[in-house]
CSV table of C-alpha atoms in Angstrom, one decimal:
chain,number,residue,atom,x,y,z
A,1,MET,CA,-9.6,-5.4,21.9
A,2,VAL,CA,-12.2,-7.1,23.9
A,3,ILE,CA,-14.8,-4.5,23.0
A,4,TYR,CA,-13.9,-4.7,19.4
A,5,PHE,CA,-14.4,-8.5,19.5
A,6,LEU,CA,-17.7,-8.1,21.3
A,7,TRP,CA,-19.0,-5.7,18.7
A,8,GLY,CA,-18.0,-8.1,16.0
A,9,ALA,CA,-19.8,-10.9,17.8
A,10,LEU,CA,-22.9,-8.7,18.1
A,11,SER,CA,-23.0,-8.4,14.3
A,12,LEU,CA,-24.7,-11.8,14.4
A,13,CYS,CA,-27.8,-9.6,14.9
A,14,TRP,CA,-27.6,-8.0,11.4
A,15,THR,CA,-25.3,-10.2,9.4
A,16,THR,CA,-26.4,-11.3,5.9
A,17,ASP,CA,-24.8,-14.7,6.5
A,18,PHE,CA,-25.0,-16.2,9.9
A,19,SER,CA,-22.5,-19.0,9.2
A,20,ASN,CA,-19.8,-16.6,7.9
A,21,THR,CA,-20.1,-14.5,11.0
A,22,LEU,CA,-19.9,-17.5,13.3
A,23,LYS,CA,-16.7,-18.4,11.5
A,24,GLY,CA,-15.5,-14.9,12.0
A,25,ILE,CA,-16.2,-15.0,15.7
A,26,SER,CA,-14.1,-18.2,15.9
A,27,ILE,CA,-11.2,-16.6,14.0
A,28,THR,CA,-11.1,-13.4,16.1
A,29,SER,CA,-11.7,-15.2,19.5
A,30,PRO,CA,-8.0,-14.8,20.4
A,31,LEU,CA,-8.7,-11.0,20.8
A,32,ILE,CA,-10.6,-11.9,24.0
A,33,ILE,CA,-8.8,-15.2,25.0
A,34,ILE,CA,-5.2,-14.0,24.9
A,35,PRO,CA,-5.7,-10.8,26.9
A,36,PHE,CA,-7.5,-13.0,29.6
A,37,LEU,CA,-4.7,-15.5,29.7
A,38,ILE,CA,-1.9,-13.0,29.8
A,39,SER,CA,-3.7,-11.0,32.5
A,40,GLN,CA,-3.3,-14.0,34.8
A,41,TYR,CA,0.4,-13.3,34.9
A,42,PRO,CA,0.6,-9.7,36.2
A,43,ASP,CA,4.3,-9.4,37.2
A,44,PHE,CA,5.7,-9.0,33.7
A,45,ARG,CA,9.1,-7.4,34.0
A,46,ALA,CA,11.2,-5.9,31.3
A,47,ASP,CA,13.7,-8.9,31.4
A,48,GLU,CA,10.8,-11.3,30.9
A,49,LEU,CA,9.5,-9.3,27.9
A,50,LYS,CA,13.1,-9.4,26.5
A,51,LYS,CA,13.3,-13.1,27.1
A,52,THR,CA,9.9,-13.7,25.4
A,53,ILE,CA,10.9,-11.8,22.3
A,54,LYS,CA,14.3,-13.6,22.1
A,55,ILE,CA,12.6,-17.0,22.3
A,56,PHE,CA,10.2,-15.9,19.6
A,57,SER,CA,13.1,-14.6,17.5
A,58,LEU,CA,14.9,-18.0,17.8
A,59,CYS,CA,11.7,-19.8,16.7
A,60,LEU,CA,11.5,-17.6,13.7
A,61,LEU,CA,15.1,-18.4,12.8
A,62,ALA,CA,14.4,-22.1,13.1
A,63,TYR,CA,11.4,-21.5,10.8
A,64,LEU,CA,13.8,-19.7,8.4
A,65,PHE,CA,16.1,-22.7,8.4
A,66,LEU,CA,13.3,-25.1,7.5
A,67,CYS,CA,11.9,-22.8,4.8
A,68,SER,CA,15.4,-22.3,3.3
A,69,LEU,CA,16.0,-26.0,3.3
A,70,ASN,CA,12.8,-26.6,1.4
A,71,ALA,CA,13.6,-23.8,-1.0
A,72,GLY,CA,17.1,-25.2,-1.6
A,73,LEU,CA,15.6,-28.6,-2.5
A,74,LEU,CA,13.1,-27.0,-4.9
A,75,PHE,CA,15.9,-25.0,-6.4
A,76,LEU,CA,17.9,-28.1,-7.1
A,77,LYS,CA,15.0,-29.4,-9.2
A,78,ASP,CA,14.3,-26.4,-11.4
A,79,ARG,CA,17.0,-23.8,-10.7
A,80,HIS,CA,14.5,-21.0,-9.9
A,81,PHE,CA,15.7,-18.6,-7.3
A,82,SER,CA,12.1,-17.5,-6.7
A,83,HIS,CA,11.8,-20.3,-4.2
A,84,PHE,CA,13.9,-18.3,-1.7
A,85,PHE,CA,11.6,-15.3,-1.8
A,86,TYR,CA,8.2,-14.0,-0.8
A,87,HIS,CA,5.3,-16.5,-0.6
A,88,ASP,CA,7.3,-19.3,-2.2
A,89,LEU,CA,9.8,-19.2,0.7
A,90,VAL,CA,7.1,-20.0,3.3
A,91,SER,CA,5.0,-22.2,1.0
A,92,VAL,CA,6.2,-25.4,2.8
A,93,PHE,CA,4.0,-24.4,5.7
A,94,ASP,CA,1.2,-22.9,3.5
A,95,ASN,CA,1.9,-19.5,5.1
A,96,ASN,CA,1.6,-15.9,3.9
A,97,ALA,CA,4.9,-14.0,3.7
A,98,ILE,CA,3.2,-10.7,4.9
A,99,TYR,CA,2.2,-12.3,8.2
A,100,ILE,CA,5.6,-13.7,8.9
A,101,SER,CA,7.2,-10.4,7.9
A,102,LEU,CA,5.2,-8.6,10.6
A,103,ALA,CA,6.4,-11.1,13.2
A,104,VAL,CA,10.0,-10.7,12.0
A,105,ALA,CA,9.9,-6.9,11.9
A,106,THR,CA,8.4,-6.9,15.5
A,107,CYS,CA,11.4,-8.8,16.8
A,108,ILE,CA,13.9,-6.7,14.8
A,109,LEU,CA,12.6,-3.4,16.2
A,110,PHE,CA,12.6,-4.7,19.7
A,111,SER,CA,16.2,-5.9,19.6
A,112,PHE,CA,17.4,-2.8,17.7
A,113,ASN,CA,16.1,-0.6,20.5
A,114,GLU,CA,17.4,-2.6,23.4
A,115,PRO,CA,20.2,-0.5,25.1
A,116,THR,CA,22.3,-3.6,26.0
A,117,LYS,CA,23.1,-6.3,23.5
A,118,LYS,CA,25.3,-9.4,23.5
A,119,LYS,CA,27.1,-10.7,20.4
A,120,GLU,CA,24.4,-13.3,19.9
A,121,ASP,CA,21.7,-10.5,19.9
A,122,TYR,CA,23.5,-8.9,17.0
A,123,LEU,CA,23.7,-12.2,15.1
A,124,ILE,CA,20.0,-12.9,15.7
A,125,MET,CA,19.1,-9.4,14.5
A,126,MET,CA,21.1,-9.6,11.3
A,127,LEU,CA,19.7,-13.0,10.5
A,128,LEU,CA,16.2,-11.7,11.1
A,129,GLY,CA,17.0,-8.8,8.8
A,130,ILE,CA,18.0,-11.2,6.0
A,131,PHE,CA,14.8,-13.2,6.6
A,132,LEU,CA,12.7,-10.0,6.3
A,133,LEU,CA,14.4,-9.2,3.0
A,134,MET,CA,13.8,-12.7,1.7
A,135,LEU,CA,10.1,-12.4,2.6
A,136,ALA,CA,10.1,-9.4,0.3
A,137,SER,CA,7.2,-7.5,1.8
A,138,LYS,CA,7.7,-4.0,0.3
A,139,ASN,CA,5.6,-2.2,3.0
A,140,LEU,CA,7.2,-3.9,6.0
A,141,ILE,CA,10.8,-3.7,4.6
A,142,ALA,CA,10.4,0.0,4.0
A,143,THR,CA,8.6,0.7,7.3
A,144,THR,CA,11.0,-1.3,9.4
A,145,PHE,CA,14.0,0.3,7.8
A,146,LEU,CA,12.6,3.8,8.3
A,147,LEU,CA,11.7,3.1,11.9
A,148,MET,CA,15.2,1.9,12.6
A,149,VAL,CA,16.6,5.1,11.1
A,150,VAL,CA,14.3,7.2,13.2
A,151,SER,CA,15.2,5.4,16.3
A,152,LEU,CA,18.9,6.2,15.8
A,153,PHE,CA,18.1,9.9,16.3
A,154,LYS,CA,15.8,9.3,19.2
A,155,ASN,CA,17.8,7.0,21.4
A,156,LYS,CA,21.3,8.1,22.1
A,157,THR,CA,22.1,4.9,24.0
A,158,THR,CA,21.8,2.8,20.8
A,159,LEU,CA,23.3,5.4,18.4
A,160,LYS,CA,26.8,3.8,18.1
A,161,THR,CA,25.7,0.1,17.9
A,162,GLY,CA,22.6,1.1,15.9
A,163,ALA,CA,24.7,3.0,13.4
A,164,ILE,CA,26.9,-0.1,12.8
A,165,ILE,CA,23.8,-2.3,12.2
A,166,ALA,CA,22.2,0.4,10.0
A,167,SER,CA,25.4,0.7,7.9
A,168,VAL,CA,25.3,-3.1,7.2
A,169,LEU,CA,21.7,-2.9,6.3
A,170,ILE,CA,22.3,0.0,3.9
A,171,GLY,CA,25.0,-2.0,2.3
A,172,VAL,CA,22.6,-4.9,1.8
A,173,VAL,CA,20.0,-2.5,0.4
A,174,LEU,CA,22.6,-1.1,-2.1
A,175,LEU,CA,23.5,-4.6,-3.1
A,176,ILE,CA,19.8,-5.3,-3.8
A,177,MET,CA,19.4,-2.0,-5.8
A,178,PHE,CA,22.4,-2.7,-8.1
A,179,SER,CA,21.8,-6.4,-8.8
A,180,GLU,CA,19.0,-8.4,-10.4
A,181,ASN,CA,16.8,-10.1,-7.8
A,182,PRO,CA,13.1,-10.7,-7.0
A,183,ILE,CA,13.1,-8.0,-4.2
A,184,LYS,CA,14.2,-5.3,-6.5
A,185,ALA,CA,11.8,-6.5,-9.2
A,186,ARG,CA,8.9,-6.2,-6.7
A,187,PHE,CA,9.8,-2.6,-5.8
A,188,LEU,CA,10.3,-1.5,-9.4
A,189,ARG,CA,7.0,-2.9,-10.4
A,190,GLU,CA,5.3,-0.3,-8.2
A,191,LEU,CA,6.8,2.5,-10.2
A,192,ASN,CA,4.6,1.7,-13.2
A,193,LEU,CA,1.4,2.8,-11.5
A,194,ASN,CA,-1.5,3.4,-13.9
A,195,PHE,CA,-3.6,5.4,-11.5
A,196,ASP,CA,-6.2,6.7,-13.9
A,197,TYR,CA,-7.0,3.2,-15.4
A,198,VAL,CA,-7.2,1.6,-11.9
A,199,LEU,CA,-9.8,4.2,-10.9
A,200,SER,CA,-11.8,4.4,-14.1
A,201,GLY,CA,-11.2,1.2,-16.1
A,202,GLN,CA,-14.1,-1.1,-16.8
A,203,ASP,CA,-12.4,-4.3,-18.0
A,204,PHE,CA,-9.4,-5.8,-16.2
A,205,TYR,CA,-9.1,-9.3,-17.6
A,206,ASP,CA,-5.7,-8.8,-19.2
A,207,TYR,CA,-4.5,-6.2,-16.7
A,208,LYS,CA,-1.7,-7.2,-14.3
A,209,PHE,CA,-2.1,-5.4,-11.1
A,210,SER,CA,0.8,-4.4,-8.9
A,211,GLY,CA,0.4,-4.7,-5.1
A,212,LEU,CA,-0.4,-1.0,-4.8
A,213,GLU,CA,-2.8,-1.0,-7.7
A,214,VAL,CA,-4.8,-3.8,-6.2
A,215,ARG,CA,-5.2,-1.9,-3.0
A,216,ILE,CA,-6.1,1.4,-4.8
A,217,PHE,CA,-8.7,-0.6,-6.8
A,218,GLN,CA,-10.2,-1.9,-3.6
A,219,TRP,CA,-10.6,1.6,-2.2
A,220,ARG,CA,-12.5,2.3,-5.4
A,221,LEU,CA,-14.7,-0.7,-4.8
A,222,LEU,CA,-15.5,0.3,-1.3
A,223,GLY,CA,-16.6,3.7,-2.5
A,224,GLU,CA,-18.9,2.0,-5.1
A,225,MET,CA,-20.4,-0.3,-2.6
A,226,MET,CA,-21.3,2.6,-0.4
A,227,ALA,CA,-22.6,4.6,-3.4
A,228,ASN,CA,-24.8,1.6,-4.4
A,229,HIS,CA,-26.1,1.4,-0.8
A,230,GLN,CA,-24.7,-2.1,-0.4
A,231,LEU,CA,-22.8,-1.1,2.7
A,232,GLY,CA,-24.4,0.6,5.6
A,233,ILE,CA,-23.2,2.1,8.9
A,234,LEU,CA,-23.2,-1.4,10.6
A,235,GLY,CA,-21.5,-3.3,7.8
A,236,LEU,CA,-22.5,-6.7,6.5
A,237,GLY,CA,-21.4,-8.7,9.5
A,238,LEU,CA,-18.1,-10.0,10.8
A,239,HIS,CA,-16.2,-12.0,8.2
A,240,ASN,CA,-19.0,-11.4,5.7
A,241,VAL,CA,-17.9,-8.9,3.1
A,242,ASP,CA,-15.6,-10.9,0.8
A,243,TYR,CA,-18.6,-12.4,-1.2
A,244,LEU,CA,-19.5,-8.8,-2.2
A,245,LEU,CA,-15.9,-8.2,-3.3
A,246,ASP,CA,-16.1,-11.3,-5.5
A,247,GLN,CA,-19.2,-10.0,-7.2
A,248,TYR,CA,-17.3,-6.8,-8.1
A,249,PHE,CA,-14.3,-8.7,-9.3
A,250,SER,CA,-16.5,-10.7,-11.6
A,251,TYR,CA,-18.3,-7.5,-12.8
A,252,TYR,CA,-15.0,-5.9,-13.7
A,253,ASN,CA,-13.7,-9.1,-15.3
A,254,LEU,CA,-10.6,-9.5,-13.2
A,255,TYR,CA,-8.3,-12.4,-13.6
A,256,LYS,CA,-9.6,-15.3,-11.6
A,257,GLY,CA,-6.5,-15.5,-9.5
A,258,TYR,CA,-7.7,-12.3,-7.7
A,259,PHE,CA,-10.9,-14.0,-6.5
A,260,GLN,CA,-11.4,-15.1,-2.9
A,261,ILE,CA,-9.2,-12.3,-1.6
A,262,ASN,CA,-10.2,-9.7,1.0
A,263,PHE,CA,-9.6,-5.9,1.0
A,264,HIS,CA,-6.0,-6.3,1.9
A,265,ASN,CA,-6.5,-3.3,4.2
A,266,GLN,CA,-7.7,-4.0,7.8
A,267,PHE,CA,-9.4,-0.6,8.1
A,268,LEU,CA,-11.5,-1.2,4.9
A,269,GLN,CA,-12.1,-4.8,5.9
A,270,THR,CA,-13.4,-3.7,9.4
A,271,PHE,CA,-15.6,-1.0,7.9
A,272,GLY,CA,-17.1,-3.4,5.4
A,273,GLU,CA,-17.7,-6.1,8.0
A,274,ILE,CA,-18.8,-4.2,11.2
A,275,GLY,CA,-19.3,-0.7,10.0
A,276,PHE,CA,-18.3,2.7,11.3
A,277,ILE,CA,-18.5,1.8,14.9
A,278,GLY,CA,-16.2,-1.2,14.4
A,279,LEU,CA,-13.7,1.1,12.6
A,280,VAL,CA,-13.8,3.6,15.4
A,281,LEU,CA,-13.1,0.8,17.9
A,282,LEU,CA,-10.2,-0.5,15.9
A,283,LEU,CA,-8.7,3.0,15.6
A,284,SER,CA,-9.2,3.5,19.4
A,285,ILE,CA,-7.0,0.5,20.0
A,286,PHE,CA,-4.1,2.3,18.3
A,287,ILE,CA,-5.0,5.7,19.8
A,288,VAL,CA,-4.9,4.3,23.3
A,289,ALA,CA,-1.7,2.4,22.5
A,290,ILE,CA,0.0,5.6,21.2
A,291,TYR,CA,-1.2,7.6,24.1
A,292,ASN,CA,0.2,5.1,26.6
A,293,ALA,CA,3.5,4.8,24.7
A,294,VAL,CA,4.0,8.5,24.6
A,295,LYS,CA,3.1,8.9,28.2
A,296,SER,CA,5.5,6.2,29.4
A,297,GLY,CA,8.2,7.4,27.0
A,298,ASN,CA,8.8,3.9,25.7
A,299,GLN,CA,10.2,4.3,22.2
A,300,TYR,CA,9.8,0.7,21.2
A,301,LYS,CA,6.1,0.8,21.9
A,302,ILE,CA,5.7,3.8,19.7
A,303,LEU,CA,7.6,2.2,16.9
A,304,LEU,CA,5.6,-1.0,17.2
A,305,VAL,CA,2.3,0.9,17.0
A,306,ILE,CA,3.5,2.6,13.8
A,307,LEU,CA,4.6,-0.7,12.4
A,308,PHE,CA,1.2,-2.3,13.0
A,309,LEU,CA,-0.6,0.7,11.7
A,310,ALA,CA,1.4,0.6,8.5
A,311,SER,CA,0.9,-3.1,8.1
A,312,PHE,CA,-2.9,-2.8,8.6
A,313,PHE,CA,-3.0,-0.4,5.6
A,314,THR,CA,-1.8,-3.2,3.3
A,315,GLU,CA,-3.2,-6.4,4.8
A,316,SER,CA,-6.3,-7.6,6.6
A,317,PHE,CA,-4.5,-9.1,9.5
A,318,LEU,CA,-7.6,-9.7,11.7
A,319,SER,CA,-9.2,-11.7,9.0
A,320,ARG,CA,-6.8,-14.6,9.5
A,321,GLN,CA,-6.3,-16.3,12.9
A,322,LYS,CA,-2.5,-16.2,12.6
A,323,GLY,CA,-2.7,-12.4,12.3
A,324,VAL,CA,-5.2,-12.2,15.2
A,325,PHE,CA,-2.8,-14.3,17.4
A,326,LEU,CA,0.2,-12.1,16.6
A,327,PHE,CA,-1.6,-8.8,17.1
A,328,ALA,CA,-3.4,-9.9,20.3
A,329,THR,CA,-0.3,-11.4,21.8
A,330,ILE,CA,2.1,-8.6,21.2
A,331,TYR,CA,-0.4,-5.9,22.2
A,332,SER,CA,-1.3,-7.8,25.4
A,333,LEU,CA,2.3,-8.4,26.4
A,334,LEU,CA,3.2,-4.7,26.0
A,335,LEU,CA,0.1,-3.6,27.8
A,336,MET,CA,0.8,-6.0,30.8
A,337,HIS,CA,4.4,-4.9,30.9
A,338,GLN,CA,3.4,-1.2,31.0
A,339,LYS,CA,0.8,-1.9,33.7
A,340,PHE,CA,3.5,-3.7,35.8
A,341,CYS,CA,5.9,-0.7,35.3
A,342,LYS,CA,3.2,1.8,36.4
A,343,GLU,CA,2.2,-0.2,39.5
A,344,LYS,CA,5.9,-0.5,40.4
A,345,ALA,CA,6.4,3.2,40.0
A,346,ASP,CA,3.3,3.9,42.3
A,347,LEU,CA,4.7,1.9,45.1
C-alpha cells in the first residue's frame, strides 16, 4: 500500500493538473498513515481483532438505527418506502450506500466464520444482514451471500450454526424474490441489458443506464481513450482522469446526472490515473494478500480478499477517503494480526 501511495504521489511529475493530484495525495494519504499507526501496536492477537470487529459492527448498527429513524420520519411525510433503501437510507449523513455495504459485509463475513459465537453475535450478524439488504448493493449482496455459502463447505466447525444462519438468509432472499420491493427491482433491471447499444451507440440522452450498463460503457470509454492516445502508460496523474470522462459523457450526450462520476471500477480508475505500473502495484496488494492468506490457512482472510476484489470491480473505492480509510484499516489489521501469529509460531 505504501509503494502504491508513493507511486501516486510521484505522478505529480507528469500530471496534467497539479492541484487535482495534490488533492488525490491528500485523499489517499491514509494508505501510508494507517499502516504506520497500526504498526506501532505489534501484539495484535486474535481476540483483539475479534473485539475490534465487534465494536465496528455495533457502530454500524448504531448508524443503521439513526438512518432508519431518519427514513421513518421522511416516510411519514410522503409515504415512499424508497427512503429505507440504497442511497436514500444513508442520505442523512451524505454517504454512499456502496461504501457502507462493504463495511457491513466485512463484519458479516468475519462473524460468520468465527468458530465460537454467543447469542449476541448471532443477533448482530442478523441485523447486519438486514442492513446489507436495505443498502441494496447488488454486487455486495450477491458476493457476500456466495462467500457465506462457500465458507459452509470449507469450515466444518461453523457448518451447523452457519447452516442455520444461511437458512434464515435464504428465507429472506425468497421473500424479496416473491414480493415487490426496491431490492428486487434493482436486480431485475440488470436483466434488460442492451449490450450492443451500450458498446456501439452514439447518443445516450434518453437512455436510462442500469448499474451494469454504466460500467460496461466506461470500459468502452477507457478503450477509446487509449485508442485516441489520450491515456499513456503513466496515466494522467493521481485523481486526475475524471475530467476526461466528463468530456466523453458530453460527447455522447449522456443525461447530466451521470456527470462528475468516476469509472466506478478501481482498476480502471487506477490505470487512468497512474497507469500500468499503478495497476500492477494495486494488483500486487491483492496477490500478496491472497498468498499470505493461503499460506496461513486463514479462511476469513481469503474471503475478505475476494470481497474487496469484487467490490473494486464496481466502485472506485480509493478515489474517496472513506473508501481509503476502510481498505487501509482492514488490510493493515489483518496484516499485523498475521505477523503476530507468525512471530508467535516461530518462538
